[in-house]
Coordinates of C-alpha atoms in Angstrom, one line a residue:
M102 CA 2.5 16.2 21.7
D103 CA 6.3 15.7 21.8
V104 CA 8.3 13.9 19.2
T105 CA 8.9 10.8 21.4
E106 CA 5.3 10.3 22.0
L107 CA 4.5 10.6 18.3
M108 CA 7.2 8.0 17.4
Q109 CA 5.7 5.7 20.0
Q110 CA 2.3 6.0 18.5
T111 CA 3.7 5.3 15.1
R112 CA 5.3 2.1 16.3
D113 CA 2.1 1.1 18.0
A114 CA 0.1 1.7 14.8
L115 CA 2.5 -0.5 12.7
T116 CA 1.9 -3.8 14.5
V117 CA 1.4 -7.3 13.1
K118 CA -2.3 -7.0 13.8
R119 CA -2.5 -4.4 11.0
V120 CA -1.0 -7.0 8.6
F121 CA -2.8 -10.2 9.6
G122 CA -6.5 -9.7 10.4
D123 CA -8.4 -11.8 12.9
P124 CA -9.0 -15.2 11.4
Y125 CA -12.6 -16.4 11.0
E126 CA -13.9 -19.9 10.4
R127 CA -17.0 -21.2 8.6
D128 CA -17.8 -24.8 7.7
G129 CA -14.4 -26.1 8.7
V130 CA -12.5 -23.5 6.6
T131 CA -10.4 -20.8 8.3
I132 CA -9.6 -17.6 6.5
V133 CA -6.8 -15.3 7.6
P134 CA -6.9 -11.9 5.8
V135 CA -3.5 -10.3 5.0
A136 CA -2.7 -6.7 4.1
V137 CA 0.4 -4.8 3.0
V138 CA 0.9 -2.0 5.5
R139 CA 3.3 1.0 5.1
G140 CA 3.8 3.9 7.3
G141 CA 6.2 6.3 8.8
G142 CA 6.5 9.2 11.0
G143 CA 8.7 12.1 11.7
G144 CA 9.0 15.2 13.8
G145 CA 11.0 18.1 15.0
Q146 CA 11.7 20.1 18.0
G147 CA 13.5 23.2 18.8
E148 CA 14.4 25.6 21.6
G149 CA 16.3 28.7 22.1
A150 CA 16.2 32.0 20.2
A151 CA 17.0 32.5 16.5
P152 CA 20.6 33.1 15.7
D153 CA 20.0 36.8 15.2
G154 CA 18.5 37.0 18.7
A155 CA 14.9 37.7 17.5
G156 CA 12.1 35.8 19.2
T157 CA 12.0 33.8 22.4
G158 CA 12.5 30.4 20.8
S159 CA 10.7 27.0 21.3
G160 CA 9.1 24.8 18.7
S161 CA 7.6 21.4 18.1
G162 CA 5.9 19.5 15.3
G163 CA 5.4 16.1 13.8
G164 CA 3.1 13.8 12.0
F165 CA 2.8 10.3 10.6
G166 CA 0.9 8.4 7.9
I167 CA -0.2 4.9 7.4
A168 CA -1.5 3.1 4.3
A169 CA -2.9 -0.4 4.0
K170 CA -4.2 -2.4 1.0
P171 CA -5.3 -6.0 0.8
A172 CA -2.7 -8.6 -0.2
G173 CA -4.8 -11.7 -0.1
V174 CA -5.9 -14.4 2.3
Y175 CA -4.6 -17.7 3.7
V176 CA -7.2 -20.4 3.4
I177 CA -6.8 -23.2 5.9
E178 CA -8.8 -26.3 5.1
G179 CA -8.3 -29.9 6.1
G180 CA -4.8 -29.3 7.4
T181 CA -3.6 -27.6 4.2
V182 CA -2.8 -23.9 3.8
N183 CA -3.3 -22.1 0.5
W184 CA -2.5 -18.6 -0.4
R185 CA -5.1 -16.6 -2.5
P186 CA -3.8 -13.2 -3.6
A187 CA -6.1 -10.2 -3.8
V188 CA -6.7 -9.0 -7.4
D189 CA -6.3 -5.3 -7.8
V190 CA -8.7 -4.6 -10.7
N191 CA -7.8 -0.9 -10.8
R192 CA -4.2 -1.7 -11.4
I193 CA -5.1 -4.2 -14.2
V194 CA -7.4 -1.6 -15.9
A195 CA -4.7 1.1 -15.7
G196 CA -2.1 -1.3 -17.1
G197 CA -4.4 -2.2 -20.0
Q198 CA -5.0 1.5 -20.7
I199 CA -1.2 2.2 -20.8
V200 CA -0.7 -0.8 -23.2
A201 CA -3.5 0.5 -25.5
V202 CA -2.1 4.0 -25.6
V203 CA 1.4 2.8 -26.4
A204 CA 0.1 0.4 -29.1
L205 CA -1.9 3.3 -30.7
L206 CA 1.2 5.5 -30.7
V207 CA 3.3 2.8 -32.3
L208 CA 0.7 2.1 -34.9
R209 CA 0.4 5.8 -35.7
G210 CA 4.2 6.0 -36.2
V211 CA 4.2 2.9 -38.4
L212 CA 1.4 4.3 -40.6
R213 CA 3.2 7.7 -40.9
H214 CA 6.4 6.0 -41.9
R215 CA 4.6 3.9 -44.6
R216 CA 3.0 6.9 -46.1
K217 CA 6.4 8.6 -46.8

């Protein structure tokens, strides 16, 4: 696979269909799922022999990555559109743990200072 073909596949993968899912309707309410999509690609190519004349030369290489996570949904009901964000529970728990650790460290420092 050459670099140009790889970059074309990367562009094709990062389309609006990856961000906005297919809407679905039930009981007069339409839901449009939305995601945050990030991606990128890169590659290299070479030709010719090494500067010291060793080898016959050539080369190639490349790759790309894509990541998506839910952002929320648009809820369309009765002619009004409302945004409902997705809740990332893992992020909330991690944030709570960080706050707890910092609070314990501060409390330990205050108690050590009072003892002296």
